[in-house]
Coordinates of N, CA, C and O in Angstrom, one line a residue:
X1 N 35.6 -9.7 0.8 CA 35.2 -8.3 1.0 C 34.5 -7.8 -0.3 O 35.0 -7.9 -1.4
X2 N 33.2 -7.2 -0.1 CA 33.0 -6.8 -1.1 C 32.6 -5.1 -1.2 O 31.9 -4.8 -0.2
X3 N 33.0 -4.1 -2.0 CA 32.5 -2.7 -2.6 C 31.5 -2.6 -3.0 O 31.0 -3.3 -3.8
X4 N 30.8 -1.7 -2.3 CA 29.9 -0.8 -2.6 C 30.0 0.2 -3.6 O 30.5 1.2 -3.1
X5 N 29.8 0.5 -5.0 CA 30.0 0.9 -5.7 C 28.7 1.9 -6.4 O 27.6 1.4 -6.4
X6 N 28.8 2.9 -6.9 CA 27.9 4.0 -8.1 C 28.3 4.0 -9.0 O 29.4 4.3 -9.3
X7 N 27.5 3.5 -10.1 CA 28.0 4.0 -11.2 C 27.7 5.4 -12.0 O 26.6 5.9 -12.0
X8 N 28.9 5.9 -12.8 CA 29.1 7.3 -13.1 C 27.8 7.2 -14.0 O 27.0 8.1 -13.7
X9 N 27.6 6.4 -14.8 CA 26.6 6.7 -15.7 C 25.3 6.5 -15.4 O 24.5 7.4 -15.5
X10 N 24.9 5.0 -15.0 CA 23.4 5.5 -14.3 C 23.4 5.2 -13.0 O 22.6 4.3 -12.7
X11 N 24.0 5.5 -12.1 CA 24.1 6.1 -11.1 C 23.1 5.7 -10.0 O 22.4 6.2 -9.1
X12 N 23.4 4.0 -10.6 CA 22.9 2.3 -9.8 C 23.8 2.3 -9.0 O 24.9 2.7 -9.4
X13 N 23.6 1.9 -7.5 CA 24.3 1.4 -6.8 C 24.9 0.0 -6.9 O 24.2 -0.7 -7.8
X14 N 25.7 -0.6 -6.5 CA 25.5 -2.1 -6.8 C 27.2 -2.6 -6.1 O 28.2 -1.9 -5.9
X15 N 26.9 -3.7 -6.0 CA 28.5 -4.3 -5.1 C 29.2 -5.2 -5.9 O 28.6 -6.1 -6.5
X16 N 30.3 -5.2 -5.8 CA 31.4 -6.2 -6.4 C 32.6 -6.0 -6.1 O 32.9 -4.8 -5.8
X17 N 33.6 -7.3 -6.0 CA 34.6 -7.6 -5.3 C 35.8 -6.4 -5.2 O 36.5 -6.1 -4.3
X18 N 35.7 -5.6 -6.6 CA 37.0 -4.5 -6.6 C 35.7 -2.7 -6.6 O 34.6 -2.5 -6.9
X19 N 36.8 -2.1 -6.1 CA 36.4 -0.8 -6.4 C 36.4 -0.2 -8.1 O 37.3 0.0 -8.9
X20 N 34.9 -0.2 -8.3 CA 34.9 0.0 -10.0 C 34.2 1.6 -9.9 O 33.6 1.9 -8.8
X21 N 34.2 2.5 -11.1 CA 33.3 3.8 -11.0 C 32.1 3.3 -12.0 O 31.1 4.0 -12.2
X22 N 32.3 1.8 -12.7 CA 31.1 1.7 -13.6 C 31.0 0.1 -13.6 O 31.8 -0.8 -13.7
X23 N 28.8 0.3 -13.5 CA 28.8 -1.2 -13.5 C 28.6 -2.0 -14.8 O 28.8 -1.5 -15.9
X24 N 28.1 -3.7 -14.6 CA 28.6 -4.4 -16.1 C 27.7 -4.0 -17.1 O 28.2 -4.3 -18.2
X25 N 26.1 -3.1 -17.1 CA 25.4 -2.7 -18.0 C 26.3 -1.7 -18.5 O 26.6 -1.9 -19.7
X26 N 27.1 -0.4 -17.9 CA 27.5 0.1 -18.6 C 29.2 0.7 -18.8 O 29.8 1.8 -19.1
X27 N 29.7 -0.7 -18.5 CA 31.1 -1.0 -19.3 C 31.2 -0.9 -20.7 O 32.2 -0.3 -21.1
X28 N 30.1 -1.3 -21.6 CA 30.5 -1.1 -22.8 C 30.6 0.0 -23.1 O 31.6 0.3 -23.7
X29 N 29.9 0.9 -22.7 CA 29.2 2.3 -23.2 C 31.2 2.7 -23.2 O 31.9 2.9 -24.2
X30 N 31.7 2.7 -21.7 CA 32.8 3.2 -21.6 C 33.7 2.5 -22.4 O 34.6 3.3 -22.6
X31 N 34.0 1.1 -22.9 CA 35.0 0.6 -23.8 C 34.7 1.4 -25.1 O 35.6 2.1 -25.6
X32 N 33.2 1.2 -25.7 CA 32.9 1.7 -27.1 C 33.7 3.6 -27.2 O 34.3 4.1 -28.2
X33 N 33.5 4.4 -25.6 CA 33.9 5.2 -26.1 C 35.3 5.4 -25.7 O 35.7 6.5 -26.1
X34 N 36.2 4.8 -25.2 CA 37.7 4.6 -25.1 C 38.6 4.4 -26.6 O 39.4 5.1 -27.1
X35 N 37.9 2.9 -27.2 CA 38.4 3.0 -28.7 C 37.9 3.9 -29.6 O 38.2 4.2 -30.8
X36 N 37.1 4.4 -28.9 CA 36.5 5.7 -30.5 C 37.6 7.1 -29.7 O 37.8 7.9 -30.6
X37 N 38.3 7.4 -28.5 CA 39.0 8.1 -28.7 C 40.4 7.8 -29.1 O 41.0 8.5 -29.9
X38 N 40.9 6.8 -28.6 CA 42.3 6.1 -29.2 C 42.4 6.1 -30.5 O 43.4 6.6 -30.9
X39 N 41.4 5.4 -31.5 CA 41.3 5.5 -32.6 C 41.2 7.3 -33.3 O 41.1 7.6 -34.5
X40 N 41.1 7.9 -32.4 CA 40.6 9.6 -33.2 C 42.5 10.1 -32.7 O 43.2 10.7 -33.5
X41 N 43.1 9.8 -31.4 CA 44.4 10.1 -31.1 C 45.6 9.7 -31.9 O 46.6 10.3 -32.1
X42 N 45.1 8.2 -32.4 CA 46.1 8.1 -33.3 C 46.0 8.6 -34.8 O 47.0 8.9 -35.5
X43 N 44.6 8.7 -35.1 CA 45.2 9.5 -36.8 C 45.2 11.5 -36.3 O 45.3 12.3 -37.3
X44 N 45.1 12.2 -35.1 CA 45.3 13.3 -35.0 C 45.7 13.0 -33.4 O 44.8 12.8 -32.7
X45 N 46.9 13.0 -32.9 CA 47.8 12.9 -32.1 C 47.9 14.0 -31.2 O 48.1 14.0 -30.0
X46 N 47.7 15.2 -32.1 CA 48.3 16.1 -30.5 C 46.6 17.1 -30.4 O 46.5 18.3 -30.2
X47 N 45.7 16.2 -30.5 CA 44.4 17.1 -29.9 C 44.2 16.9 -28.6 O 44.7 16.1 -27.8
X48 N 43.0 17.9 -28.2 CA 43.3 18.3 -26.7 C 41.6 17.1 -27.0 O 41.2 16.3 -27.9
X49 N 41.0 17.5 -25.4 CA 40.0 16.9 -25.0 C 38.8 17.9 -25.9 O 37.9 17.3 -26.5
X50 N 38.9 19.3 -25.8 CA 37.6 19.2 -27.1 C 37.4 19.4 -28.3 O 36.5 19.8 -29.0
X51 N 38.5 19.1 -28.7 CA 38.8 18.3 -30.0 C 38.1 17.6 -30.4 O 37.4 17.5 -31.5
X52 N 38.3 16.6 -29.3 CA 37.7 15.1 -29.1 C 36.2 15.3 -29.1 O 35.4 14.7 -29.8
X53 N 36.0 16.1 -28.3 CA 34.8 16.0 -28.2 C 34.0 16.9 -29.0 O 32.8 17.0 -29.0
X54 N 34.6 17.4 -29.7 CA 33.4 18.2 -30.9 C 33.7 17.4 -31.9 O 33.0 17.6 -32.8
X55 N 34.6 16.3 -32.2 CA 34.6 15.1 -33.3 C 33.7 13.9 -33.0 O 32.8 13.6 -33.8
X56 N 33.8 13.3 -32.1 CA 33.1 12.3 -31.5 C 31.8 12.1 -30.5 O 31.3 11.0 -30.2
X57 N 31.7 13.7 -30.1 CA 29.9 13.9 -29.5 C 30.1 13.4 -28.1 O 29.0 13.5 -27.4
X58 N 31.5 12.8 -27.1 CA 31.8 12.8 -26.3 C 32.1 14.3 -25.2 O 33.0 15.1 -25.3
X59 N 31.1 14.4 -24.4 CA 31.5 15.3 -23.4 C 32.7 15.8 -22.8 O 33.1 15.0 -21.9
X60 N 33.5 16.6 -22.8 CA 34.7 16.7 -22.7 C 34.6 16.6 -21.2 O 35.6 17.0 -20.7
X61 N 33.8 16.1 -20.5 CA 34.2 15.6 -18.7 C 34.2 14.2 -18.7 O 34.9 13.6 -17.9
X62 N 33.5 13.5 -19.8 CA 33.8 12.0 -19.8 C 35.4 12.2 -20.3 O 36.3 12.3 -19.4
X63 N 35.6 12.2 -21.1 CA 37.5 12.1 -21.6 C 38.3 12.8 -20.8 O 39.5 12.6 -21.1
X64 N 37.9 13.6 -19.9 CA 38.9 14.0 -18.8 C 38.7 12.8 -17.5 O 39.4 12.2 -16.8
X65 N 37.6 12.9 -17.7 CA 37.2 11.6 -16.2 C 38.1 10.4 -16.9 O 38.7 9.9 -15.9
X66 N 38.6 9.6 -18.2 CA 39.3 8.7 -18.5 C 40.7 9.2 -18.1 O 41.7 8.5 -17.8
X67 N 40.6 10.6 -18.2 CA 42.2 10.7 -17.8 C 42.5 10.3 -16.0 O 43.5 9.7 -15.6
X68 N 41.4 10.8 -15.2 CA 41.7 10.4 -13.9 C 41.4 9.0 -13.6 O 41.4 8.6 -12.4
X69 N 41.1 8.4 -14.7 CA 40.6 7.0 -14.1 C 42.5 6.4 -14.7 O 42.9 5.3 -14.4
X70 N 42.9 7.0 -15.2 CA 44.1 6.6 -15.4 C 44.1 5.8 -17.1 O 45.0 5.5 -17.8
X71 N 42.6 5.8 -17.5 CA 43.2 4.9 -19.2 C 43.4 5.9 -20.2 O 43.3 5.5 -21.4
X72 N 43.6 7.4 -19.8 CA 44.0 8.1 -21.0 C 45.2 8.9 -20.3 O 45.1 8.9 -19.1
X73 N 46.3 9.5 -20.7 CA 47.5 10.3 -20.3 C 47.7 11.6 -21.2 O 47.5 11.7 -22.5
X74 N 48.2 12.6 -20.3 CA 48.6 13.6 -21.2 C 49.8 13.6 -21.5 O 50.6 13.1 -20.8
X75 N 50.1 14.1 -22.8 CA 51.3 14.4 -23.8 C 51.4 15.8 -23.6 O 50.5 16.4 -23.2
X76 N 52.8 16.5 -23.8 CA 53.1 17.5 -23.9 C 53.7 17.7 -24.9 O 54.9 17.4 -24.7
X77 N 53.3 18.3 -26.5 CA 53.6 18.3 -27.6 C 53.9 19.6 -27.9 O 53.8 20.4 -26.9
X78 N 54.3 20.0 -29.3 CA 54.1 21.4 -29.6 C 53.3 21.6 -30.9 O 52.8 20.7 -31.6
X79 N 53.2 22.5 -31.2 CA 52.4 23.0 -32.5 C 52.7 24.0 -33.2 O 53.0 25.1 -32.7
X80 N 52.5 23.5 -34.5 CA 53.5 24.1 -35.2 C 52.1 24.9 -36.8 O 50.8 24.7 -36.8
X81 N 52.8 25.5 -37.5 CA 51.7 25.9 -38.4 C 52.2 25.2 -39.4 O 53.4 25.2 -39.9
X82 N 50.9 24.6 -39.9 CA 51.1 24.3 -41.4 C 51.2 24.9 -42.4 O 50.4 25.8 -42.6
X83 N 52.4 24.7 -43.2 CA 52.2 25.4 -44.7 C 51.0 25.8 -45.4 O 50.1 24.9 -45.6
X84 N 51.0 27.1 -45.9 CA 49.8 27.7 -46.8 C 49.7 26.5 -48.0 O 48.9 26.6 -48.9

């Protein structure tokens, strides 16, 4: 069986065996920008999505769209103020 698939980014049609939202030209684009947010979560851990995206030039609908694709999760942290 094969899917008929769109991809989010350039928004090629194209088919393969699993249901994907992105095809193989632009998988990297979305790996490259997965570790550039993982890497920005772990040295500042409790930032939101435009955080993220006023540090890294990422759209804050791409890094919510990671959250519904399931490879990013929300935390429910608290915040606290830093000492003067």
């Amino acid at each position: 069986m094969l899917y008929t698939n769109v991809c989010k980014h350039c928004h090629k049609v194209f088919r393969s065996k699993i249901s994907t939202l992105c095809c193989k030209e632009c998988r990297s684009l979305d790996d490259d920008q997965l570790d550039d947010i993982v890497q920005y979560l772990r040295r500042y851990p409790n930032s939101n999505a435009l955080q993220i995206s006023e540090e890294l030039g990422i759209h804050p609908f791409e890094i919510i769209k990671f959250m519904e694709e399931g490879w990013l999760e929300k935390s429910h942290g608290t915040f606290s103020k830093l000492p003067d």
